[in-house]
Structure formats: structure tokens, C-alpha cells
Coordinates of C-alpha atoms in Angstrom, one line a residue:
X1 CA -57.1 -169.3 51.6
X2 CA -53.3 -168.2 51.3
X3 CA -50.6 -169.2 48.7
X4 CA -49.6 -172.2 50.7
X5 CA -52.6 -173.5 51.0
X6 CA -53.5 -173.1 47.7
X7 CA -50.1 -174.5 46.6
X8 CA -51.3 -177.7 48.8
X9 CA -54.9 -178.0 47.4
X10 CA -53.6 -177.9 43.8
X11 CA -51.2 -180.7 44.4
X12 CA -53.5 -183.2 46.6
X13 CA -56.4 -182.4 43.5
X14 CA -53.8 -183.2 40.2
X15 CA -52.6 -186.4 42.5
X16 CA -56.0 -187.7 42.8
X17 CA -56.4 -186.9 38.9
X18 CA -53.3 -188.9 38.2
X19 CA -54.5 -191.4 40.4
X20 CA -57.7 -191.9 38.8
X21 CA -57.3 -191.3 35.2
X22 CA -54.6 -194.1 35.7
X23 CA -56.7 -196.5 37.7
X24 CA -59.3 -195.9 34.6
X25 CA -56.6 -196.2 32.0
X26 CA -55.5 -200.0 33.8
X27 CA -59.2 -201.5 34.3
X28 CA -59.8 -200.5 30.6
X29 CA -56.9 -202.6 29.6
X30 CA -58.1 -205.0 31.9
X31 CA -61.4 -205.6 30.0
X32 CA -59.9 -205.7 27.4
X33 CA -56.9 -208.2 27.5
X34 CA -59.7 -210.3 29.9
X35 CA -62.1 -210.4 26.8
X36 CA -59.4 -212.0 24.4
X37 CA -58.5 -214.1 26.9
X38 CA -62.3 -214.9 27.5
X39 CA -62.6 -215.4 24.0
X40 CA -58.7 -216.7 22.6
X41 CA -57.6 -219.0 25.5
X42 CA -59.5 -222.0 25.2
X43 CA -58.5 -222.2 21.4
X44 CA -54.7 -222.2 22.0
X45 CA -53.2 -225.5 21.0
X46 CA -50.1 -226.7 19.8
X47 CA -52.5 -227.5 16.6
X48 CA -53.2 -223.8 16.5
X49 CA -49.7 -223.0 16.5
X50 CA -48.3 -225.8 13.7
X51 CA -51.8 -225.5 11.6
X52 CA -51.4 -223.5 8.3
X53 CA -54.1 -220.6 7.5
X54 CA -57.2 -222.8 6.2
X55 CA -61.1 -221.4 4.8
X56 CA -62.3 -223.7 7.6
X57 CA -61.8 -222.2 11.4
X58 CA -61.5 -224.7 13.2
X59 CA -58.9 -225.9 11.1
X60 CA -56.9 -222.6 10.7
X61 CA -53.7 -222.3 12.5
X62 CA -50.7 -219.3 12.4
X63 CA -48.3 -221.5 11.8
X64 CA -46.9 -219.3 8.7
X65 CA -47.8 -216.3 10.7
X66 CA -45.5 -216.6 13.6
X67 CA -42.7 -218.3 11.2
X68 CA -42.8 -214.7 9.0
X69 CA -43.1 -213.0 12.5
X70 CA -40.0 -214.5 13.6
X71 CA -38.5 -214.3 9.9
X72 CA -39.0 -210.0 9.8
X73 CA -37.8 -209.7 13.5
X74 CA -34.2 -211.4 13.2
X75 CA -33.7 -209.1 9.6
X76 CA -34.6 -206.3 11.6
X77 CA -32.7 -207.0 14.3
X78 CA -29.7 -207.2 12.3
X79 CA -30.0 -204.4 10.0
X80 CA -31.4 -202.0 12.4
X81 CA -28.8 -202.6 15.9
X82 CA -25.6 -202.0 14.3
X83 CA -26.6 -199.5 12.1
X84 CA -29.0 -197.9 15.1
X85 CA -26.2 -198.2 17.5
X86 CA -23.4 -196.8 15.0
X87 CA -25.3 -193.9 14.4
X88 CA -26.0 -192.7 18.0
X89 CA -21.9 -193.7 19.1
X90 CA -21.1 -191.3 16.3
X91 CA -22.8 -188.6 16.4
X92 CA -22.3 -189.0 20.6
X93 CA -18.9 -189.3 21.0
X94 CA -17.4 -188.1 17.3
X95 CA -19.7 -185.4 15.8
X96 CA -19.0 -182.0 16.1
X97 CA -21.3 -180.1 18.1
X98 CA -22.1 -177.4 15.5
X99 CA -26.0 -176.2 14.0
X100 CA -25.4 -179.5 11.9
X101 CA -25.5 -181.7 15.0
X102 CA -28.3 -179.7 16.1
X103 CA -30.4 -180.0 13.2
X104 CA -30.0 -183.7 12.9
X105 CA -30.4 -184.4 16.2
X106 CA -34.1 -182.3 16.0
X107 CA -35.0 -184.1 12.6
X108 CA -34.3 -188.1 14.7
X109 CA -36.1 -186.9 17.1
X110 CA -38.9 -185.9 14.8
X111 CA -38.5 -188.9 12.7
X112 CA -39.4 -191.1 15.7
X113 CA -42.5 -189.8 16.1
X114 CA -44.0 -190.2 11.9
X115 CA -46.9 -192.5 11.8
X116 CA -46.2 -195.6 10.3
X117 CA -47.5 -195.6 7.4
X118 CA -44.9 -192.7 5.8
X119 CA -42.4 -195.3 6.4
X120 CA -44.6 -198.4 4.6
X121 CA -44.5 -195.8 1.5
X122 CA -41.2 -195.1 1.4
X123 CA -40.3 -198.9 1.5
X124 CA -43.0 -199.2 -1.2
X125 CA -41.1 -197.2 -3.5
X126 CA -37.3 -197.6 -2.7
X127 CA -37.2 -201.1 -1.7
X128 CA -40.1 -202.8 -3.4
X129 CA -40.1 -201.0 -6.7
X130 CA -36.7 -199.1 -7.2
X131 CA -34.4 -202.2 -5.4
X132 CA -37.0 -204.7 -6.8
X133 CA -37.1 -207.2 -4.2
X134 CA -41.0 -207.6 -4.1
X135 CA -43.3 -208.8 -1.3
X136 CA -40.5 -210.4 0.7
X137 CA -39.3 -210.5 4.2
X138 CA -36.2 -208.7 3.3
X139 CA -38.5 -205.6 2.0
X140 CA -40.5 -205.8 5.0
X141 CA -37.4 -206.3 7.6
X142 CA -35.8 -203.2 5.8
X143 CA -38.9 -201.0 6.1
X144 CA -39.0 -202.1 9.9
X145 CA -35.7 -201.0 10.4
X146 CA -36.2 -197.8 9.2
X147 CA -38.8 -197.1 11.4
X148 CA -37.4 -198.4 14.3
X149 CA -33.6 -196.8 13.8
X150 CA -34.8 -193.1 15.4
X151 CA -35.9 -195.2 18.2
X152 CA -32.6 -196.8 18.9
X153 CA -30.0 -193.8 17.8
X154 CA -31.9 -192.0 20.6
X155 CA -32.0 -194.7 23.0
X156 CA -28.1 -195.1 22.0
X157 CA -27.3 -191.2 23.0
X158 CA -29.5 -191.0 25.8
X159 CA -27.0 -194.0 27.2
X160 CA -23.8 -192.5 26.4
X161 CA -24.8 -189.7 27.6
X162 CA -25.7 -191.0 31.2
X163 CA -22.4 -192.4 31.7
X164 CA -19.9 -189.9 33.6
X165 CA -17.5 -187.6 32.0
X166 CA -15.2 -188.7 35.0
X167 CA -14.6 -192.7 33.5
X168 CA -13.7 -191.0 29.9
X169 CA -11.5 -188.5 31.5
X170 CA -9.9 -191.7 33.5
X171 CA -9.5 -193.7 30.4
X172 CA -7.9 -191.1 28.6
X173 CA -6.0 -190.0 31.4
X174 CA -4.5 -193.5 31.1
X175 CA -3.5 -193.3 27.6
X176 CA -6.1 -195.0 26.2
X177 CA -7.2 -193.7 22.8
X178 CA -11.0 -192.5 22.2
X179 CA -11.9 -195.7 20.8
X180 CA -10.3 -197.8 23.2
X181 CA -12.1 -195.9 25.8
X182 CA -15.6 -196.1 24.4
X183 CA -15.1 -199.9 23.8
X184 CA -13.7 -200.8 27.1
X185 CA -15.2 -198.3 29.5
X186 CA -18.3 -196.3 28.0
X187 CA -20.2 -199.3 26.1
X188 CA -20.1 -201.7 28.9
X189 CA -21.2 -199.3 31.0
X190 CA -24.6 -198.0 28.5
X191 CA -24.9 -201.4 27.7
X192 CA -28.2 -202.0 29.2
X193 CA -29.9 -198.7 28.3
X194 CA -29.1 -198.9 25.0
X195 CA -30.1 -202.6 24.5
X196 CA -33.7 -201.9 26.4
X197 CA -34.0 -199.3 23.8
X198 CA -33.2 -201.6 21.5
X199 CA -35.8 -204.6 22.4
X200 CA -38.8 -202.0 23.3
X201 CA -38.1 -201.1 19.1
X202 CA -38.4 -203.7 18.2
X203 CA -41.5 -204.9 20.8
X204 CA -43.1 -201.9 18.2
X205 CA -41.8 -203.3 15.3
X206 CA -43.2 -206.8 16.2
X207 CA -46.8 -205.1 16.7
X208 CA -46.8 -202.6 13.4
X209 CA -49.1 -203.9 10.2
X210 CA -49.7 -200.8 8.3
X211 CA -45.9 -200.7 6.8
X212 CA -45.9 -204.2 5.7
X213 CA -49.3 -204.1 4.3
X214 CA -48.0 -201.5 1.6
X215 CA -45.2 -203.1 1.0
X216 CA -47.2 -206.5 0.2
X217 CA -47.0 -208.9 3.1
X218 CA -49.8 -211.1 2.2
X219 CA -52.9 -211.7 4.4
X220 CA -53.2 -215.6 3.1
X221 CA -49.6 -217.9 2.3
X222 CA -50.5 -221.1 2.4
X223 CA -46.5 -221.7 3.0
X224 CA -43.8 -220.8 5.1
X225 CA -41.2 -219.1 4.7
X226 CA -37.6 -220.5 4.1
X227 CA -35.8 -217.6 3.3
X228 CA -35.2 -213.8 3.0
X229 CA -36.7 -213.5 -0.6
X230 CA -39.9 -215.5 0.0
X231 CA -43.3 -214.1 0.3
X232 CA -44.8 -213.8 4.2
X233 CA -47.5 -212.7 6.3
X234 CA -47.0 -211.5 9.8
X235 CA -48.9 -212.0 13.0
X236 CA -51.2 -208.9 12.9
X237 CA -51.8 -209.5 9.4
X238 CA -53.3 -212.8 10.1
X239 CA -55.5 -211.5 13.0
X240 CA -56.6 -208.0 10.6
X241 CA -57.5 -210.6 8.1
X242 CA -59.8 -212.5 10.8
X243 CA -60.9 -209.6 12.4
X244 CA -62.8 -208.7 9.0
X245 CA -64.2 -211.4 8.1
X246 CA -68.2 -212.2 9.6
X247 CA -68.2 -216.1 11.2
X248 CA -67.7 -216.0 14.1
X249 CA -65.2 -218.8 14.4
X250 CA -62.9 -216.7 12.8
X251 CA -63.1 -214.3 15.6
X252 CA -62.1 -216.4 18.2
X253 CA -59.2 -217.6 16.2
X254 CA -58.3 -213.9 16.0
X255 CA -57.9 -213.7 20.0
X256 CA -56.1 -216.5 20.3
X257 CA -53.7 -215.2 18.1
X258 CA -53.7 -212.2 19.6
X259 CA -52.7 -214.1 23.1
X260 CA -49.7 -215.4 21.1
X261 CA -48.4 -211.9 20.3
X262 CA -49.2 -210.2 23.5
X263 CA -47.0 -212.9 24.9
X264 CA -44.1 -212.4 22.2
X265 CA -43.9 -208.6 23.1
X266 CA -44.5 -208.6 27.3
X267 CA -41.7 -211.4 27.0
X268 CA -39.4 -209.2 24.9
X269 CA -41.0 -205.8 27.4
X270 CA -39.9 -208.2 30.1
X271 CA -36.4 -208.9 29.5
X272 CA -35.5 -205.3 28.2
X273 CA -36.4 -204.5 32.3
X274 CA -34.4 -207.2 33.3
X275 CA -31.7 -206.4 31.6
X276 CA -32.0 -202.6 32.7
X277 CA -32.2 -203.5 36.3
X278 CA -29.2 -206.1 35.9
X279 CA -26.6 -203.6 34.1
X280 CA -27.9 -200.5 36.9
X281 CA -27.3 -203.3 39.7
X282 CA -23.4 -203.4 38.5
X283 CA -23.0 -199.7 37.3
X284 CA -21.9 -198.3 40.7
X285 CA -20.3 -195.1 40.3

């Protein structure tokens, strides 16, 4: 057998390996999402949805749970995208490109990739104990933002940086200053990259429980929420906490639950490619 041939075995064996292991990868999710739905579906009400948490089961509801769900992902959102979004324009478009640049850029990069629970600690102690502002949503939303900000500065520059040197050149060819030309020409046209980064964060940020767990969401509020300072629980707190306990009952309110966020983030998943495919559809250059 020559080179060629070789060449040509090697690639028709590693597509058959991709082929499988990701035909194995999608029936394993299959089971899976097809067991909660097995077990979740047929406890889905509007009840379920408007009960509060309850001893009982069948009277148990996440009412609370999506209310603080909903509560942590609007803070987020608006501490993390302008601040997210600032950064990555910045150090894109104004920053120096110097060993500074370099090292920060390495350290985001890095930073998007620490496990969760480094960033529940460090909300523990600078926003919980240090800023004093407790178990509450705003401590939790802040702690989300933080780990979700490396996600969207890199997002942000990956963006900018698809967009052609030629339309800046043009704008400023124009007399248009730097900013007018980001504004007007370089934003509109990143625009949907940098807001699908944005919504897959915070599809991860809707999903995480170890960071609010430190910093005190509680597993059982028998209220919900009415404002930034008030105590919370969060969807995958609620289903952790009926995950461990023994009846049974409790177990099937877990799935349903579990139904209600997979929906939340394959909505949000779903939009961010809409949006994508909607902003590359006008970008013609």
C-alpha cells in the first residue's frame, strides 16, 4: 500500500470514527432527554408552574424557582453585556498591541475555561461578605456575570475581528472619526456574532448551580422574589434539592422541572442561531 492510499484509508477510518462516536454521543442524549420526558411531562401544569415549593409532591410547584431564574438572568444580563461588550470593543479596536495585550488576552482566554466553582468563592467573599449584600439575587447575578464576562469579551473580539479592514479603512477614508466608525459601520456589522455570544453565556449561566450555592441561594423560599435584595432559589437548585431527596414523587417533579429549563435554554440556543443566520443573511461583503 503506497502513500496515497494510505493517506485515503486514514481519512475514510477517522470519518467513520467521527461518524460513530457522534451517532453514540446523540442516542445517549436521546435516552436521556426521552427518560425525563418519560418521567417529567405528564406532571407539567400550569399548577406546577404557579405552585410554591411544598413538603407534599404533589402539591409542590417552581413557581419561586423560575421567578429567581428569571430575577438572576435579567441582573446578569445587564451587568455582564455592557461591561462584556465594552471590554472586548476596547481592547479590539483601542488597546495597544504590546506584551500587555498579549498577556491579557491569554489570561480571558484562560479565565473562560475555570470551573465554576472558583467563581462561586470569589463571590462568596467579595460580594457576600466584603460588599455585604447576603444571599440575594444581586450577589448571585454579580457572581454570574463574572463568570460569563470571558465568554462574551471573546465572543466580542472574535466579531470585530471578522469584520473587514476594508469598511474601517472606508469610514475613515471618509472622515469619520474612530468612534464614529465603530458605531456606525463595525457594530452593526458584528452585531449578531457578538449577541449569539452573548445569549449562549448566558444559556450557561441559566444552567450553573455550584456558584450560587456558595454564595447562599436557598434550596427552599417559600416566597418570591420582588426585588434585587431578596433572598432566591434558582431552577437547578430546586431540581438538586429534589433529586436528593428518597420519594419518589419528588423525582418526578424533578423532570418536570427539568423540561421547563431545557426549554428556557434551547429557546434562548435557538434564537442566538437565528439571530446569527439573520445578521450573516444581510452582511454581504
Amino acid at each position: 500500500m503506497n502513500k496515497v492510499n494510505t493517506s485515503r484509508f486514514k481519512d475514510k477510518a477517522f470519518r467513520r470514527l467521527g461518524m460513530v462516536v457522534t451517532v453514540s454521543c446523540l442516542l445517549i442524549l436521546a435516552v436521556f432527554v426521552g427518560f425525563v420526558l418519560y418521567m417529567g411531562l405528564d406532571r407539567l401544569s400550569w399548577e406546577f408552574l404557579m405552585s410554591l415549593p411544598s413538603r407534599f409532591a404533589d402539591q409542590s410547584g417552581i413557581y419561586t424557582a423560575w421567578i429567581g431564574s428569571i430575577w438572576v438572568l435579567v441582573l446578569t444580563t445587564l451587568i455582564s453585556f455592557p461591561l462584556g461588550v465594552g471590554a472586548g470593543i476596547y481592547l479590539e479596536e483601542y488597546g495597544k498591541k504590546n506584551k500587555l495585550a498579549t498577556f491579557l488576552e491569554i489570561n480571558i482566554a484562560n479565565l473562560a475555561g475555570v470551573p465554576s466553582i472558583i467563581y462561586g468563592l470569589l463571590g462568596l467573599e467579595v460580594f457576600v461578605r466584603i460588599m455585604q449584600m447576603g444571599n440575594s439575587i444581586l450577589a448571585g447575578a454579580l457572581t454570574l456575570a463574572l463568570l460569563i464576562l470571558p465568554i462574551i469579551i471573546v465572543s466580542t473580539r472574535e466579531s470585530l475581528r471578522a469584520v473587514p479592514s476594508s469598511i474601517r479603512d472606508a469610514s475613515n477614508a471618509l472622515g469619520a472619526s474612530k468612534w464614529q466608525t465603530i458605531w456606525n459601520q463595525v457594530l452593526p456589522a458584528s452585531f449578531g456574532g457578538i449577541l449569539t455570544g452573548v445569549i449562549l453565556a448566558l444559556s450557561r449561566a441559566v444552567g450553573e448551580t455550584a456558584p450560587l450555592i456558595v454564595v447562599g441561594a436557598l434550596a427552599y423560599v417559600p416566597f418570591a422574589p420582588r426585588g434585587p435584595l431578596d433572598e432566591f432559589t434558582v431552577l437547578p437548585i430546586q431540581i438538586f434539592n429534589w433529586v436528593s431527596r428518597p420519594q419518589h414523587e419528588f423525582v418526578i417533579n424533578a423532570a418536570a422541572a427539568i423540561i421547563v429549563l431545557l426549554l428556557i435554554t434551547f429557546v434562548m440556543n435557538g434564537i442566538a442561531v437565528y439571530l446569527r443566520n439573520r445578521w450573516q443573511s444581510k452582511m454581504k461583503w
